[in-house]
Short mmCIF file of C-alpha atoms and ligand atoms in Angstrom, two decimals:
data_model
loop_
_atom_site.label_atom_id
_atom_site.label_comp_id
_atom_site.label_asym_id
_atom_site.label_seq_id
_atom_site.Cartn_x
_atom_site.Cartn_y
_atom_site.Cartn_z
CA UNK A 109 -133.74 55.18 34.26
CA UNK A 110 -131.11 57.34 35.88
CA UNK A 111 -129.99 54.26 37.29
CA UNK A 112 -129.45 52.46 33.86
CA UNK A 113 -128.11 55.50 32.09
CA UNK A 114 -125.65 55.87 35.05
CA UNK A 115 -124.78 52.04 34.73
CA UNK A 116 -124.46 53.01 30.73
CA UNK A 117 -122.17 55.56 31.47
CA UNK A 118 -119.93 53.51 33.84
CA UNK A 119 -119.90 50.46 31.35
CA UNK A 120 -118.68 52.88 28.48
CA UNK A 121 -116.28 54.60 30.65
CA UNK A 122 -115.12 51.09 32.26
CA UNK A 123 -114.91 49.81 28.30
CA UNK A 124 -112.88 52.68 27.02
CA UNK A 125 -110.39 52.49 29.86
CA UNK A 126 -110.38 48.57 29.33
CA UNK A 127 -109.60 49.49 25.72
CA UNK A 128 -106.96 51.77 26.04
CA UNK A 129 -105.44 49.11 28.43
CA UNK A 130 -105.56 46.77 25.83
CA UNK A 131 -104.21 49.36 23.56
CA UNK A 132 -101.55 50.29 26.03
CA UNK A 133 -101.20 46.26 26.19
CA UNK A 134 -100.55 45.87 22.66
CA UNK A 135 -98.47 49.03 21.84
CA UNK A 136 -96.26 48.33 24.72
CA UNK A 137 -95.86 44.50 23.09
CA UNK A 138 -95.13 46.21 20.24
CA UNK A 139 -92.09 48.24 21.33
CA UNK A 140 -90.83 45.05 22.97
CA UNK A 141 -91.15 42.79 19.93
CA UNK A 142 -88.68 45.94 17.83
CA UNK A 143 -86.58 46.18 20.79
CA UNK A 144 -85.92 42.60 20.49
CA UNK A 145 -85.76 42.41 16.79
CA UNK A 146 -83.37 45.46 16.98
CA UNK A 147 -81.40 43.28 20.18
CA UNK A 148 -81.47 40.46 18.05
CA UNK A 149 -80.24 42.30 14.85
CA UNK A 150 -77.20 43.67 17.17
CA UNK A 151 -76.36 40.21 18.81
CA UNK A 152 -75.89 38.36 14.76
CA UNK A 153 -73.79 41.47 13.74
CA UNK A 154 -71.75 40.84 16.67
CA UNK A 155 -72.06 36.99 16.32
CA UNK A 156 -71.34 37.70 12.64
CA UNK A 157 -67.95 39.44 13.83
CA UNK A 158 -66.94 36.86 16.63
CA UNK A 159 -67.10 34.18 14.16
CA UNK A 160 -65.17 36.42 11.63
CA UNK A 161 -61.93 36.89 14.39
CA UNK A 162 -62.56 33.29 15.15
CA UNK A 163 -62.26 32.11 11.02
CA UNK A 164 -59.10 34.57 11.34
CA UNK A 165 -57.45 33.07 14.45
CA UNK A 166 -58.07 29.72 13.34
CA UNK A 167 -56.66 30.49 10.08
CA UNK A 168 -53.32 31.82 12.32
CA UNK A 169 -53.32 28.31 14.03
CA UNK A 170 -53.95 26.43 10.93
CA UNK A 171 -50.64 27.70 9.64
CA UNK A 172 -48.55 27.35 12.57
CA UNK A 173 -49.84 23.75 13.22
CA UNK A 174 -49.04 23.25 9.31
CA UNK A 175 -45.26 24.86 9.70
CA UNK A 176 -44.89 22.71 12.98
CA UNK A 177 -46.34 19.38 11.51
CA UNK A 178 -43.98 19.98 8.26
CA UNK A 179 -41.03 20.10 10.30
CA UNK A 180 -41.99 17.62 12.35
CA UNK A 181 -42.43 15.02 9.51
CA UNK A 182 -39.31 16.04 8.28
CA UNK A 183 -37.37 15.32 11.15
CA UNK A 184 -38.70 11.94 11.55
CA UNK A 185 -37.85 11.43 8.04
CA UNK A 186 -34.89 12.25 8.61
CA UNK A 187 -34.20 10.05 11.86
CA UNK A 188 -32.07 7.16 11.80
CA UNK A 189 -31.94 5.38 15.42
CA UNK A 190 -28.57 3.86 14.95
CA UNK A 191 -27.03 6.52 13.63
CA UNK A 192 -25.33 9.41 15.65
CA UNK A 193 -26.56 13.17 15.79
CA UNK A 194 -24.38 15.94 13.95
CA UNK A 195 -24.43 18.84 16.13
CA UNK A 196 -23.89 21.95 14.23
CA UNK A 197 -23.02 25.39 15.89
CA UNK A 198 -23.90 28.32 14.11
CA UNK A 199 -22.62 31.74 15.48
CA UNK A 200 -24.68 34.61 13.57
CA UNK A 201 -25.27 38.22 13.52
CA UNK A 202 -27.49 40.66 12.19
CA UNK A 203 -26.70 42.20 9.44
CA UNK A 204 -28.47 42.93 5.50
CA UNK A 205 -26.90 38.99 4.10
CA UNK A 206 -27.67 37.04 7.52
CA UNK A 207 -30.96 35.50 6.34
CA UNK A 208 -29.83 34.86 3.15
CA UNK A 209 -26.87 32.78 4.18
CA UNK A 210 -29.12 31.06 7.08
CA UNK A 211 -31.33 30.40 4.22
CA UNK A 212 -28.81 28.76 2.23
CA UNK A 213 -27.96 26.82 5.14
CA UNK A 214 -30.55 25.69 6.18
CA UNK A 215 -31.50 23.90 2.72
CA UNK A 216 -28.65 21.92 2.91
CA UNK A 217 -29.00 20.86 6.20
CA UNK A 218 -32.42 19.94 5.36
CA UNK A 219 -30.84 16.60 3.07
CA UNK A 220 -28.97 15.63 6.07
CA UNK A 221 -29.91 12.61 8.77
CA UNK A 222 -30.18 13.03 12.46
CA UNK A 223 -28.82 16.53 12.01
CA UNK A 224 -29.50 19.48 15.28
CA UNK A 225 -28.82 22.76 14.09
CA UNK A 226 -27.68 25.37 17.16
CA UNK A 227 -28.01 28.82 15.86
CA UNK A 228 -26.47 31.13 18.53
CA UNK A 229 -27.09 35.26 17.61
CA UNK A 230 -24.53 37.45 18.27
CA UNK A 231 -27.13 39.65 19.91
CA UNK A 232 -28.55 40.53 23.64
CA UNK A 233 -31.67 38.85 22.54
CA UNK A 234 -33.00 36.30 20.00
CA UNK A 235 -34.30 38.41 16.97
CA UNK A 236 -37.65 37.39 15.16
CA UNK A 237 -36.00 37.56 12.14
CA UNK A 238 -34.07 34.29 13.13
CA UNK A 239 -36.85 32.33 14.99
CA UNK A 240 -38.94 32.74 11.98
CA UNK A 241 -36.33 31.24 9.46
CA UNK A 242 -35.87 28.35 12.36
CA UNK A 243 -39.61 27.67 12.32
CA UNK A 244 -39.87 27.30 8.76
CA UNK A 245 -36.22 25.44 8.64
CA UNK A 246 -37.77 21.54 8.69
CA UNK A 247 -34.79 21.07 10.88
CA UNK A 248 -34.63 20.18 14.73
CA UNK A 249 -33.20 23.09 16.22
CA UNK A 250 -32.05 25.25 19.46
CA UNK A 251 -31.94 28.89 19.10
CA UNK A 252 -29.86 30.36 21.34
CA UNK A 253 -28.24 34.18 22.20
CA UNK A 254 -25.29 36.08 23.34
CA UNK A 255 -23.61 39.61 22.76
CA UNK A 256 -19.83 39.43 22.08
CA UNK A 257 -18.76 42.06 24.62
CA UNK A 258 -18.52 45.42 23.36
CA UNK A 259 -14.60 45.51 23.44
CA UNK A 260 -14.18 42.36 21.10
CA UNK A 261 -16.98 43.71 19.02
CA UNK A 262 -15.51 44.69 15.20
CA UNK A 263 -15.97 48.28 14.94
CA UNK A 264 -16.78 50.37 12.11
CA UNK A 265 -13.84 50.16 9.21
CA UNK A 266 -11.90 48.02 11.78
CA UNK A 267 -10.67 44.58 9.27
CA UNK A 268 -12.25 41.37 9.98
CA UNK A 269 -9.12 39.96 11.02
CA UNK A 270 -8.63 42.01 13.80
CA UNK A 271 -10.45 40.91 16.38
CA UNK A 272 -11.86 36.91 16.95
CA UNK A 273 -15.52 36.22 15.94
CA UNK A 274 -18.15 33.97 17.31
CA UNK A 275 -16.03 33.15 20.70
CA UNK A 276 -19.02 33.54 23.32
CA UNK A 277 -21.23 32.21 20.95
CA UNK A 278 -19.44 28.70 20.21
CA UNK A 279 -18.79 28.35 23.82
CA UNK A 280 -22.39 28.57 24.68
CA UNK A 281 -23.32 26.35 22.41
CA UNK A 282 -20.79 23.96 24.01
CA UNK A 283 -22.26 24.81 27.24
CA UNK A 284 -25.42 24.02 25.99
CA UNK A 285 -24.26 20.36 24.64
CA UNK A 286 -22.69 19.65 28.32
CA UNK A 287 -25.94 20.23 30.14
CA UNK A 288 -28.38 19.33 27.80
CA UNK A 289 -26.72 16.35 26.60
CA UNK A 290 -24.41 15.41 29.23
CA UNK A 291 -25.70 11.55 29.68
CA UNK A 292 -23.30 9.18 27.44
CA UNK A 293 -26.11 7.37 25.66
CA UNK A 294 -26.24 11.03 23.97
CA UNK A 295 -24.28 10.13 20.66
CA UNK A 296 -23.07 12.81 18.73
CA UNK A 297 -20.31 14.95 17.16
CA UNK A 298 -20.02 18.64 17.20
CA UNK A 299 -19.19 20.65 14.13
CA UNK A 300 -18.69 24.19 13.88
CA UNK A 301 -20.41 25.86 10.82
CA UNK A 302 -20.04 29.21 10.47
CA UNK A 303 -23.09 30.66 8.48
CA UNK A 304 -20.58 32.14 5.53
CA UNK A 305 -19.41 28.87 4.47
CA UNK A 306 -20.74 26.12 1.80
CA UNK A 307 -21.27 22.84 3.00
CA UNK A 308 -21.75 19.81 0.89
CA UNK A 309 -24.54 17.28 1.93
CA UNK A 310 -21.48 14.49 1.70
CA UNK A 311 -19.42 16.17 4.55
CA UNK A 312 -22.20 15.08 7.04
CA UNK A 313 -21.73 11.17 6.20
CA UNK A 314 -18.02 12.09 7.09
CA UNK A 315 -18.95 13.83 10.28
CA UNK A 316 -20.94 10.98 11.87
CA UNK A 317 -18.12 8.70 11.58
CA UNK A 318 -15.54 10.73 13.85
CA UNK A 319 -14.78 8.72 17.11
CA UNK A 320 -12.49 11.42 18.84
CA UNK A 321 -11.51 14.42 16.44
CA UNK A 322 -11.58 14.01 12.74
CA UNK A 323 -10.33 16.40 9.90
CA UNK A 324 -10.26 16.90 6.29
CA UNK A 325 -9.77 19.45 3.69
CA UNK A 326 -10.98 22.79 3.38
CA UNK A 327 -11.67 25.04 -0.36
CA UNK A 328 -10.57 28.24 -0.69
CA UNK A 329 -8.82 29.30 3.05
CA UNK A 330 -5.52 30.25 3.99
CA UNK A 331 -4.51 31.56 0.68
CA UNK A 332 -5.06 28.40 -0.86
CA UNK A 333 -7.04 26.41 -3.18
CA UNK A 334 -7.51 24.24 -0.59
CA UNK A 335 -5.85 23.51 2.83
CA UNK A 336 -5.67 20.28 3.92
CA UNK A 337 -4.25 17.60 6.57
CA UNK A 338 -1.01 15.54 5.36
CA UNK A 339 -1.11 11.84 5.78
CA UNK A 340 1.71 8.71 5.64
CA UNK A 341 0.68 5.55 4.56
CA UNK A 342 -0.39 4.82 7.35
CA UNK A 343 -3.12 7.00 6.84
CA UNK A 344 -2.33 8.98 9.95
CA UNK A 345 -1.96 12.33 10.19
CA UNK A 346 1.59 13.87 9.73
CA UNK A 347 0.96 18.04 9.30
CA UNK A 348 -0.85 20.16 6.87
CA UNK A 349 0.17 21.79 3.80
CA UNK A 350 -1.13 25.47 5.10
CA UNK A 351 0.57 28.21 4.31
CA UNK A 352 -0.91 30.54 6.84
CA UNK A 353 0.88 30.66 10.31
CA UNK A 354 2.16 27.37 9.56
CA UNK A 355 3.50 27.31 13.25
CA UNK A 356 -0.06 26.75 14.79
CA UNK A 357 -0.20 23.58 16.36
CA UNK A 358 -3.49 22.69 14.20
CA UNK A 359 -2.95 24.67 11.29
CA UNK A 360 -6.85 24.08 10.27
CA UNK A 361 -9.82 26.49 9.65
CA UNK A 362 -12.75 26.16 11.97
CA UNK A 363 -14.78 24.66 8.97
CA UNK A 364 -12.06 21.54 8.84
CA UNK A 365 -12.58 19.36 11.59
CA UNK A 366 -15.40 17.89 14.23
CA UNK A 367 -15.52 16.45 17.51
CA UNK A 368 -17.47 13.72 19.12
CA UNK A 369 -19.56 15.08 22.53
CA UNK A 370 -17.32 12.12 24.62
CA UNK A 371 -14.41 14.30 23.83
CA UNK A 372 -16.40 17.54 25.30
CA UNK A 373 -17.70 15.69 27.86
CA UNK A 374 -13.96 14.23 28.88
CA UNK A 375 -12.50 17.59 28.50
CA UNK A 376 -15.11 19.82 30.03
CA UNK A 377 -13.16 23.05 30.40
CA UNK A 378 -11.86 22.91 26.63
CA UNK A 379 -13.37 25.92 24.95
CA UNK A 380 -12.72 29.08 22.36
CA UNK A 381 -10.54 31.63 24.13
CA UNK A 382 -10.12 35.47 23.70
CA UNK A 383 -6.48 35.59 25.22
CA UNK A 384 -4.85 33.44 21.84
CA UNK A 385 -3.31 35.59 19.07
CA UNK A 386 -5.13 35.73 15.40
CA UNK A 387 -6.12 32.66 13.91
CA UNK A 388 -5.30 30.13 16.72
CA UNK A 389 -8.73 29.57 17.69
CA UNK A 390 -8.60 26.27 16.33
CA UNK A 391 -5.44 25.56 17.65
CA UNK A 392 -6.60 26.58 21.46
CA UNK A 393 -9.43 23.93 21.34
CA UNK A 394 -7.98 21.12 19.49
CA UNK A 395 -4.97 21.27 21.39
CA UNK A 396 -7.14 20.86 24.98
CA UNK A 397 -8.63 17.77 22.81
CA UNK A 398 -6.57 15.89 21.30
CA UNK A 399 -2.84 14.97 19.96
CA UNK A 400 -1.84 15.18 16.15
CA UNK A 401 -1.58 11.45 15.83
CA UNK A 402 -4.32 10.62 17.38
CA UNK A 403 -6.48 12.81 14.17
CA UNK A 404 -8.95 10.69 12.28
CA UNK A 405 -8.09 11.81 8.66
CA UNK A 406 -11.56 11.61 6.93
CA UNK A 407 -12.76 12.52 3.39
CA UNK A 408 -10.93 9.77 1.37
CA UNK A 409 -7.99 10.13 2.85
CA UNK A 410 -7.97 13.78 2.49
CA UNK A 411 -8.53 14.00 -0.90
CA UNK A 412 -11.66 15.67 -1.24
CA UNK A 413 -13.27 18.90 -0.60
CA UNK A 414 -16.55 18.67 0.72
CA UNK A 415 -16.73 22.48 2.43
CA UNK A 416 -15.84 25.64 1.39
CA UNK A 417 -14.86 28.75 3.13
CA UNK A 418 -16.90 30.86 1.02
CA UNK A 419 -17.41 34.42 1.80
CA UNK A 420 -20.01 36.93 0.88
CA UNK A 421 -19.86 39.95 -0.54
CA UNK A 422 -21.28 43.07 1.42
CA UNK A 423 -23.83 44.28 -0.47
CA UNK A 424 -23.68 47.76 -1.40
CA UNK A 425 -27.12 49.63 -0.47
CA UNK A 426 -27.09 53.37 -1.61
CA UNK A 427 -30.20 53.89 -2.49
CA UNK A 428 -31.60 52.48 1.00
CA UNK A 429 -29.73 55.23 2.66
CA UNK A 430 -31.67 57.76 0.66
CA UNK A 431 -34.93 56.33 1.20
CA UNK A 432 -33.88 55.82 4.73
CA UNK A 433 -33.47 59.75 4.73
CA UNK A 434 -37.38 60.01 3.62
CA UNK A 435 -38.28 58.09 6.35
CA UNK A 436 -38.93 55.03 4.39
CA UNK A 437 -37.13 51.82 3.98
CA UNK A 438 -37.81 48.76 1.39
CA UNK A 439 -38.30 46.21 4.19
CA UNK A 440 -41.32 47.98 6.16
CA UNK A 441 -43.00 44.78 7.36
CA UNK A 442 -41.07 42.15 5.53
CA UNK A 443 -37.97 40.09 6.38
CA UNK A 444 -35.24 40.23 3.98
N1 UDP B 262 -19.86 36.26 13.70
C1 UDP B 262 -20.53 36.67 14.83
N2 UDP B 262 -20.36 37.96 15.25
C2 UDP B 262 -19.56 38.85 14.61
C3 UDP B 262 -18.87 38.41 13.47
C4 UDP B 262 -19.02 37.10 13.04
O1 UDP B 262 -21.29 35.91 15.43
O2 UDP B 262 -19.44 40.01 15.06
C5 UDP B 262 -20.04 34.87 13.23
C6 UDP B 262 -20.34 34.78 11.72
O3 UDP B 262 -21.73 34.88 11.47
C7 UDP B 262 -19.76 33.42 11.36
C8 UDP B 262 -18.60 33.26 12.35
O4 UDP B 262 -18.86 34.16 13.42
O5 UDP B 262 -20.69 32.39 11.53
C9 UDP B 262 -17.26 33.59 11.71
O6 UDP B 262 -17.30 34.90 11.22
P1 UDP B 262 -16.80 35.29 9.76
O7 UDP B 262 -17.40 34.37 8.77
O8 UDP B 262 -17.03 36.75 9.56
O9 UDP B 262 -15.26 35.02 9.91
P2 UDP B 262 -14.18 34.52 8.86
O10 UDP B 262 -14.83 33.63 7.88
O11 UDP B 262 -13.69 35.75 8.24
O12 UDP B 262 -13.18 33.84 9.71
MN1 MN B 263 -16.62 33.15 7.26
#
């Protein structure tokens, strides 16, 4: 009896501690299952927010792939294999108009065929400013850089006039063309466009025919209506009708005349000088180039104006300088 009760004891005992080790069992399951619900809840929110940055990223690319394939399709449509490239140097620097006229440029030079635009800042550095607008430009492009040294830089109040602009930056470019397209099966002619003046789409069918050096006239330089290249009837060229330092031997603004890469590439120390006086720029390159008769006179015979030395107005901003003074500006994160 004492035996069985005793046995009857042990069984309960032995059943109760087998039930609370089920119980400990199942409440320990328990704690696992919400630990692994709450785990679970924790790795979608962060799955959730992966695949958000992901959506955003790939939005990013999307765009960029878009711009690039845009200008990419443009260029090809713009390609002609048999004709030659236009080369056009651009010396730019910052200041409140520069995307504006970059923007204007660059929408003309987006009608033209086989056209390379080389945009060269005026700066230590290439700003984002410019390799943004060159992105989005359609065009084939090189974006290149360089300071004018501080003691050729304009100062403050000094005139325009005084002191030569875009020298480094033209000669860099013309570095560039030498290395980069030194081979002769590299056709082209170079043309320097400053970013002030307005082009018409027709004076890039007369670029692409110059063999050596060719000119034409320019609107609105010089003190004239239009300065331009005299010709015989021969059609060659005999002098211009500038009134401007008539002396120079190539009386001509920057914006009047292009020259095919063999010429560079013959001459390869011609380039823009700092030592010539005021306005003989022109003169100091052409004349390392080429001889007066051997010009080709372009542009029907030098009767019509197809670019314009066009310059624009500073704008006047006041009323930046006094939000400038509140610590704000108007173009906090967005190019102007
Ligand atoms: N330029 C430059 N740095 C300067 C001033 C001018 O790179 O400090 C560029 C300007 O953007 C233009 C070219 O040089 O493409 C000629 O300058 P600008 O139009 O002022 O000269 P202008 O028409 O009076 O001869
Ligand atoms: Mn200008």
């Amino acid at each position: 009896m004492t035996n069985t009760f005793s046995n009857y004891k042990l069984l309960e005992m032995l059943n109760k501690k087998r039930t609370i080790l089920y119980l400990g069992i199942i409440f320990i399951i328990i704690i696992w299952l919400v630990n692994i619900k709450k785990r679970d809840a924790a790795q979608y929110q962060a799955l959730n927010e992966a695949l958000k940055q992901t959506r955003h990223q790939l939005k990013i690319q999307t765009d960029s792939y878009n711009v690039l394939k845009e200008r990419f399709e443009s260029i090809c449509d713009k390609w002609k294999p048999n004709e030659p490239i236009v080369y056009a140097i651009t010396p730019t620097y910052k200041r409140p108009v520069q995307r504006a006229e970059l923007t204007r440029l660059s929408n003309t030079f987006r009608l033209v065929n086989n056209f390379h635009w080389i945009v060269v800042e005026d700066a230590e550095s290439k700003s984002t400013l410019v390799a943004n607008l060159l992105l989005k430009s359609h065009l084939n492009y090189t974006h290149l850089s360089i300071a004018t040294p501080a003691e050729w830089k304009r100062q403050l109040k000094e005139p325009k006039w005084k002191k030569p602009r875009g020298v480094k930056q033209r000669n860099i470019a013309l570095e560039w063309l030498r290395t980069e397209r030194a081979r002769k099966e590299h056709d082209g002619i170079v043309y320097f466009a400053d970013d002030d003046n307005t082009y018409s789409v027709d004076l890039f069918d007369e670029i692409r025919v110059v063999k050596g050096v060719g000119v034409w006239p320019v609107g609105l330089v010089g003190g004239l209506l239009v300065e331009k290249p005299l010709t015989d009837i021969n059609g060659k060229v005999i002098g211009w009708n500038s009134a401007w330092r008539p002396e120079r031997p190539f009386p001509v603004d920057m914006a009047g005349f292009a020259i095919n890469l063999n010429v560079l590439r013959k001459h390869p120390n011609a380039a823009f000088s700092w030592t010539v006086s005021r306005g003989f720029q022109e003169s100091a390159i052409l004349s390392q180039v080429v001889t007066l008769e051997q010009l080709e006179p372009l542009a029907d015979n030098c009767t019509k104006v197809y670019v314009w030395h066009t310059r624009t107005e500073e704008p006047v901003l006041k009323a930046e300088e006094k939000l400038k003074n509140r610590g704000l500006r108007s173009d906090m994160n967005i190019e102007v």
